[in-house]
Protein backbone atom coordinates (compact mmCIF):
# COMPACT_ATOMS: atom_id res chain seq x y z
CA MET A 1 69.03 -8.83 0.87
CA LYS A 2 69.39 -5.23 -0.30
CA LYS A 3 68.34 -6.18 -3.84
CA ARG A 4 65.23 -7.89 -2.55
CA SER A 5 64.39 -4.86 -0.41
CA ILE A 6 64.75 -2.45 -3.34
CA ARG A 7 62.69 -4.71 -5.60
CA THR A 8 60.00 -5.07 -2.96
CA ARG A 9 59.80 -1.33 -2.40
CA TRP A 10 59.80 -0.65 -6.13
CA THR A 11 57.00 -3.13 -6.73
CA PHE A 12 54.99 -1.78 -3.80
CA SER A 13 55.38 1.77 -5.14
CA LEU A 14 54.13 0.73 -8.57
CA ILE A 15 51.15 -1.02 -6.99
CA LEU A 16 50.27 2.13 -5.05
CA LEU A 17 50.63 4.32 -8.15
CA ALA A 18 48.42 1.96 -10.14
CA LEU A 19 45.74 1.26 -7.52
CA LEU A 20 45.41 4.41 -5.43
CA PRO A 21 43.93 6.65 -8.17
CA LEU A 22 41.50 3.91 -9.17
CA VAL A 23 40.42 3.30 -5.58
CA ILE A 24 39.83 7.00 -4.94
CA LEU A 25 38.00 7.39 -8.26
CA GLY A 26 35.93 4.27 -7.56
CA ILE A 27 34.86 5.50 -4.11
CA ILE A 28 33.90 8.99 -5.34
CA VAL A 29 32.07 7.90 -8.49
CA GLY A 30 30.52 4.84 -6.81
CA TRP A 31 29.06 6.90 -3.97
CA LYS A 32 27.75 9.51 -6.39
CA SER A 33 26.20 6.81 -8.55
CA TYR A 34 24.64 5.18 -5.47
CA THR A 35 22.99 8.38 -4.21
CA VAL A 36 21.73 9.33 -7.68
CA GLN A 37 20.21 5.89 -8.29
CA ILE A 38 18.58 5.81 -4.86
CA GLU A 39 16.99 9.20 -5.56
CA GLN A 40 15.90 8.24 -9.08
CA THR A 41 14.35 4.97 -7.92
CA SER A 42 12.60 6.72 -5.03
CA ASN A 43 11.15 9.35 -7.38
CA TYR A 44 10.03 6.62 -9.77
CA GLN A 45 8.33 4.60 -7.02
CA ASN A 46 6.54 7.68 -5.69
CA GLU A 47 5.35 8.58 -9.19
CA VAL A 48 4.05 5.04 -9.76
CA ALA A 49 2.25 5.15 -6.39
CA LYS A 50 0.75 8.58 -7.12
CA ARG A 51 -0.73 7.38 -10.42
CA ALA A 52 -2.08 4.22 -8.82
CA LEU A 53 -3.70 6.08 -5.93
CA SER A 54 -5.90 8.04 -8.32
CA GLU A 55 -7.93 4.79 -8.36
CA VAL A 56 -8.66 5.26 -4.65
CA SER A 57 -10.08 8.74 -5.17
CA ILE A 58 -12.33 7.50 -8.00
CA PHE A 59 -13.43 4.50 -5.93
CA THR A 60 -14.41 6.46 -2.81
CA HIS A 61 -16.09 9.23 -4.81
CA GLU A 62 -18.23 6.65 -6.62
CA LEU A 63 -19.29 4.92 -3.41
CA GLU A 64 -20.16 8.15 -1.62
CA SER A 65 -22.13 9.39 -4.64
CA VAL A 66 -24.17 6.18 -4.81
CA LEU A 67 -25.12 6.32 -1.12
CA GLN A 68 -25.89 10.05 -1.24
CA THR A 69 -28.09 9.56 -4.30
CA VAL A 70 -30.08 6.80 -2.60
CA ILE A 71 -30.53 8.96 0.50
CA ARG A 72 -31.52 12.13 -1.38
CA VAL A 73 -33.95 10.48 -3.79
CA ASN A 74 -35.67 8.37 -1.12
CA ASN A 75 -36.79 9.51 2.30
CA LEU A 76 -35.53 6.17 3.63
CA ASN A 77 -36.57 6.25 7.28
CA LYS A 78 -40.08 7.43 6.33
CA LEU A 79 -40.74 4.52 3.98
CA SER A 80 -42.43 1.24 4.83
CA LEU A 81 -40.29 -1.76 5.75
CA GLU A 82 -41.07 -3.42 2.42
CA LYS A 83 -39.91 -0.39 0.40
CA GLN A 84 -36.78 0.02 2.53
CA THR A 85 -35.92 -3.64 1.94
CA ALA A 86 -36.54 -3.34 -1.80
CA ILE A 87 -34.32 -0.25 -2.14
CA LEU A 88 -31.44 -1.79 -0.17
CA SER A 89 -31.76 -5.09 -2.06
CA LYS A 90 -31.44 -3.22 -5.35
CA LEU A 91 -28.49 -1.23 -4.01
CA LEU A 92 -26.77 -4.48 -2.95
CA SER A 93 -26.47 -5.50 -6.61
CA PHE A 94 -24.53 -2.36 -7.54
CA GLY A 95 -21.17 -3.21 -9.14
CA ASP A 96 -18.18 -1.64 -10.83
CA GLU A 97 -17.36 -1.57 -14.54
CA LYS A 98 -16.26 -5.22 -14.32
CA HIS A 99 -19.62 -6.13 -12.74
CA VAL A 100 -18.02 -6.94 -9.39
CA ASN A 101 -20.44 -6.31 -6.52
CA LEU A 102 -19.05 -3.56 -4.27
CA PHE A 103 -21.43 -4.02 -1.34
CA GLU A 104 -21.28 -7.05 0.94
CA GLU A 105 -23.89 -5.89 3.42
CA LEU A 106 -26.25 -2.94 3.96
CA PHE A 107 -28.22 -1.95 7.02
CA LEU A 108 -30.45 0.97 7.92
CA ILE A 109 -30.46 2.42 11.46
CA ASP A 110 -33.12 4.73 12.86
CA SER A 111 -32.49 7.85 14.99
CA ALA A 112 -32.52 5.79 18.21
CA GLY A 113 -29.74 3.50 16.99
CA LEU A 114 -31.98 0.51 16.28
CA GLU A 115 -31.42 -1.54 13.15
CA LYS A 116 -34.50 -1.55 10.91
CA VAL A 117 -33.34 -3.39 7.78
CA ARG A 118 -30.31 -5.62 7.25
CA ILE A 119 -29.44 -7.02 3.83
CA ASP A 120 -26.51 -9.37 3.12
CA ARG A 121 -25.27 -11.00 -0.08
CA LEU A 122 -24.99 -14.44 1.51
CA LYS A 123 -27.31 -14.40 4.53
CA ILE A 124 -30.95 -13.75 5.26
CA TYR A 125 -31.80 -11.80 8.42
CA THR A 126 -35.13 -11.71 10.26
CA ARG A 127 -36.53 -9.18 12.71
CA GLU A 128 -34.96 -11.15 15.56
CA ASP A 129 -31.52 -10.53 14.07
CA MET A 130 -31.79 -6.73 14.21
CA ARG A 131 -29.20 -5.07 16.49
CA GLU A 132 -29.03 -2.13 18.85
CA LEU A 133 -26.16 0.08 17.57
CA SER A 134 -26.63 3.37 19.41
CA SER A 135 -23.09 3.19 20.87
CA ALA A 136 -21.35 1.97 17.69
CA ASP A 137 -19.00 4.31 15.79
CA VAL A 138 -20.79 3.60 12.51
CA PHE A 139 -23.89 5.20 14.05
CA LEU A 140 -22.48 7.85 16.40
CA ASN A 141 -20.03 9.54 14.01
CA PRO A 142 -22.45 10.34 11.15
CA GLN A 143 -25.33 10.97 13.57
CA VAL A 144 -23.37 13.54 15.56
CA ASN A 145 -21.17 15.09 12.85
CA GLY A 146 -23.54 14.78 9.93
CA GLU A 147 -20.71 13.45 7.75
CA MET A 148 -19.77 10.14 6.17
CA TYR A 149 -17.68 7.84 8.32
CA TYR A 150 -15.20 5.15 7.28
CA GLY A 151 -14.37 2.38 9.73
CA PRO A 152 -11.06 0.49 9.89
CA VAL A 153 -10.08 -2.07 7.26
CA LEU A 154 -11.20 -5.56 8.30
CA ILE A 155 -9.94 -8.87 6.94
CA ASN A 156 -12.12 -11.95 6.58
CA LYS A 157 -10.13 -14.61 8.46
CA GLU A 158 -11.42 -17.40 6.24
CA THR A 159 -11.04 -15.88 2.77
CA GLY A 160 -8.57 -13.04 3.37
CA GLU A 161 -10.95 -10.63 1.62
CA PRO A 162 -10.70 -7.02 2.89
CA PHE A 163 -13.70 -4.89 3.83
CA ILE A 164 -14.33 -1.40 5.11
CA THR A 165 -17.51 0.06 6.59
CA LEU A 166 -18.96 3.30 5.20
CA SER A 167 -21.87 4.96 6.99
CA ALA A 168 -23.81 8.01 5.82
CA PRO A 169 -26.41 10.07 7.70
CA THR A 170 -29.95 9.86 6.33
CA ILE A 171 -31.84 13.15 6.28
CA ASP A 172 -35.56 13.86 6.50
CA LEU A 173 -36.23 15.66 3.21
CA ARG A 174 -38.89 17.88 4.78
CA SER A 175 -37.21 19.00 8.01
CA GLY A 176 -33.58 18.55 6.97
CA ILE A 177 -32.91 16.77 10.27
CA ILE A 178 -30.73 13.66 10.50
CA ASP A 179 -33.11 10.79 11.25
CA GLY A 180 -30.84 7.77 10.96
CA VAL A 181 -27.80 6.21 9.31
CA LEU A 182 -27.30 4.05 6.24
CA VAL A 183 -24.33 1.68 6.65
CA ALA A 184 -22.58 -0.21 3.86
CA LYS A 185 -19.95 -2.92 4.21
CA ILE A 186 -17.68 -2.32 1.20
CA ARG A 187 -15.74 -5.04 -0.63
CA LEU A 188 -12.20 -3.79 -1.24
CA GLN A 189 -10.75 -6.76 -3.14
CA ALA A 190 -11.12 -5.17 -6.60
CA LEU A 191 -9.43 -1.95 -5.45
CA TRP A 192 -6.72 -3.85 -3.58
CA ASP A 193 -6.00 -5.99 -6.66
CA ALA A 194 -5.65 -2.86 -8.81
CA LEU A 195 -3.13 -1.36 -6.37
CA THR A 196 -1.09 -4.47 -5.57
CA ASN A 197 -0.78 -5.49 -9.23
CA ILE A 198 0.78 -2.25 -10.45
CA GLN A 199 4.11 -2.63 -12.23
CA VAL A 200 7.03 -1.55 -10.04
CA GLY A 201 10.15 -1.73 -12.18
CA GLU A 202 10.91 -5.20 -13.51
CA THR A 203 10.56 -7.36 -10.40
CA GLY A 204 9.29 -4.97 -7.71
CA GLN A 205 6.00 -5.31 -5.88
CA ALA A 206 3.36 -3.14 -4.25
CA TYR A 207 1.19 -3.78 -1.20
CA ILE A 208 -0.89 -1.89 1.35
CA ALA A 209 -0.25 -1.36 5.05
CA ASP A 210 -2.33 0.41 7.66
CA LYS A 211 -1.17 3.20 9.95
CA MET A 212 0.41 0.71 12.39
CA GLY A 213 2.32 -1.06 9.62
CA ARG A 214 0.06 -4.14 9.46
CA ILE A 215 -0.21 -5.59 5.94
CA VAL A 216 -3.83 -5.44 4.77
CA ALA A 217 -3.31 -6.31 1.09
CA HIS A 218 -0.57 -8.25 -0.67
CA ARG A 219 -0.26 -10.54 -3.70
CA ASN A 220 0.80 -13.22 -1.23
CA ARG A 221 -2.33 -13.50 0.93
CA SER A 222 -0.56 -15.68 3.48
CA LEU A 223 1.23 -12.54 4.69
CA VAL A 224 -2.14 -10.94 5.42
CA PHE A 225 -3.33 -14.08 7.25
CA LYS A 226 -0.13 -14.23 9.33
CA GLY A 227 -0.46 -10.58 10.35
CA ALA A 228 2.85 -9.57 8.73
CA SER A 229 3.90 -5.97 9.24
CA ILE A 230 6.52 -3.38 8.37
CA ASP A 231 8.09 -0.64 10.45
CA PRO A 232 5.28 1.89 11.08
CA ASP A 233 7.84 4.72 10.92
CA THR A 234 8.87 3.83 7.36
CA ASN A 235 7.72 6.85 5.34
CA LYS A 236 10.69 7.88 3.26
CA CYS A 237 12.66 5.73 0.85
CA ASN A 238 14.85 3.33 2.83
CA VAL A 239 16.87 0.18 2.31
CA GLU A 240 14.98 -2.55 4.17
CA LYS A 241 14.61 -6.32 4.22
CA ASP A 242 11.53 -7.76 2.54
CA PHE A 243 9.48 -10.67 3.86
CA ASP A 244 11.87 -13.17 2.25
CA GLY A 245 14.94 -11.58 3.83
CA ASN A 246 16.16 -9.88 0.63
CA TYR A 247 17.27 -6.26 0.62
CA VAL A 248 14.92 -3.87 -1.17
CA LEU A 249 14.50 -0.16 -1.67
CA ARG A 250 11.19 0.61 0.05
CA ALA A 251 9.05 3.69 -0.44
CA CYS A 252 5.72 4.46 1.26
CA LYS A 253 3.02 6.77 -0.07
CA GLU A 254 0.34 7.71 2.44
CA PHE A 255 -3.29 7.97 1.34
CA GLN A 256 -6.70 8.35 2.93
CA LEU A 257 -9.59 5.95 2.53
CA GLY A 258 -12.22 8.12 4.09
CA ASP A 259 -11.08 8.63 7.69
CA GLN A 260 -8.54 5.83 7.61
CA GLU A 261 -4.83 6.44 7.03
CA LEU A 262 -3.19 3.80 4.85
CA ARG A 263 0.08 3.46 2.95
CA LEU A 264 0.84 2.11 -0.48
CA VAL A 265 4.25 0.46 -0.13
CA THR A 266 6.50 -0.22 -3.12
CA ASP A 267 9.56 -2.47 -2.91
CA THR A 268 12.26 -2.60 -5.57
CA PRO A 269 15.02 -5.23 -5.16
CA LEU A 270 18.28 -3.50 -4.33
CA SER A 271 20.07 -5.43 -7.08
CA GLU A 272 17.65 -3.90 -9.60
CA ALA A 273 17.61 -0.40 -8.11
CA LEU A 274 21.43 -0.21 -8.04
CA ARG A 275 22.14 -2.09 -11.26
CA GLN A 276 24.27 0.69 -12.77
CA THR A 277 26.22 1.18 -9.54
CA ILE A 278 26.86 -2.56 -9.28
CA ASN A 279 28.05 -2.67 -12.91
CA PHE A 280 30.38 0.26 -12.22
CA ILE A 281 31.82 -1.39 -9.10
CA GLU A 282 32.39 -4.63 -11.02
CA THR A 283 34.22 -2.66 -13.72
CA ILE A 284 36.38 -0.87 -11.14
CA ALA A 285 37.14 -4.22 -9.43
CA ALA A 286 38.24 -5.72 -12.75
CA LEU A 287 40.47 -2.72 -13.46
CA LEU A 288 41.94 -2.92 -9.95
CA PHE A 289 42.76 -6.60 -10.47
CA LEU A 290 44.38 -5.90 -13.84
CA SER A 291 46.30 -2.93 -12.41
CA PHE A 292 47.42 -4.96 -9.39
CA THR A 293 48.61 -7.86 -11.57
CA GLY A 294 50.28 -5.52 -14.06
CA ALA A 295 52.03 -3.57 -11.29
CA ILE A 296 53.47 -6.76 -9.78
CA VAL A 297 54.66 -8.06 -13.14
CA LEU A 298 56.13 -4.67 -14.09
CA GLY A 299 57.82 -4.32 -10.68
CA ILE A 300 59.45 -7.74 -11.02
CA LEU A 301 60.58 -7.08 -14.58
CA VAL A 302 62.01 -3.64 -13.81
């Protein structure tokens, strides 16, 4: 009985001597590796988002310039109905470098808030279809503030295509007084595709959420249709669950589309973000197993 007790204690002591340093080293180095990789991945995701969001600035600047040019060159609300219709019809065909039409609909409102001309890519409107918009934000904001106004992002429930409304005050070239508003319904699909298709690591993904966390653009359009959302308080890099229940490292980069606050969200699978840490832990686990086995064998032999 005494021999067994001595052998047991001897073996247990060898196991402690073999495993304890490795366990302590593994915890210290593993935690350090984890924090460093989280920080590196977060910095990488933010840098990727920053580069991608330069597209937004170019996009909005181009749209605003086009509308301002049309307003400055033409005294829109002083023209005849035929000329107003011709100018807006020509503007409707404006596209980007890939010849994708950027305008879905255009309408001109007079100083009283009455719609004068309404042009759509797919529909034809008559005088009976004109609306009274004196209480609408697209009219009130530019009419009162004299600045361009961006409405919220809207999703077509049938196609999933995103739109945003941009309205600009029209100015009488002689008096300099605001005499109406030019409103454009902007197609965002080309911009959304550019942002959601950016490369995030090897298997990561990017998508866009509004201020409340609602997904407004994603490679998987069914998520937009279903009204999927993320935590609206997610601003910094956090470990979260994605829409498939997998753990990801999520980073959010806020950006402005006119007056609207949006977020470009980037998700990197945790297994990819912590690849080096996982490899280190696997190495430590293998060494612990070998040390444990060796300590037992050595204890028995001794």
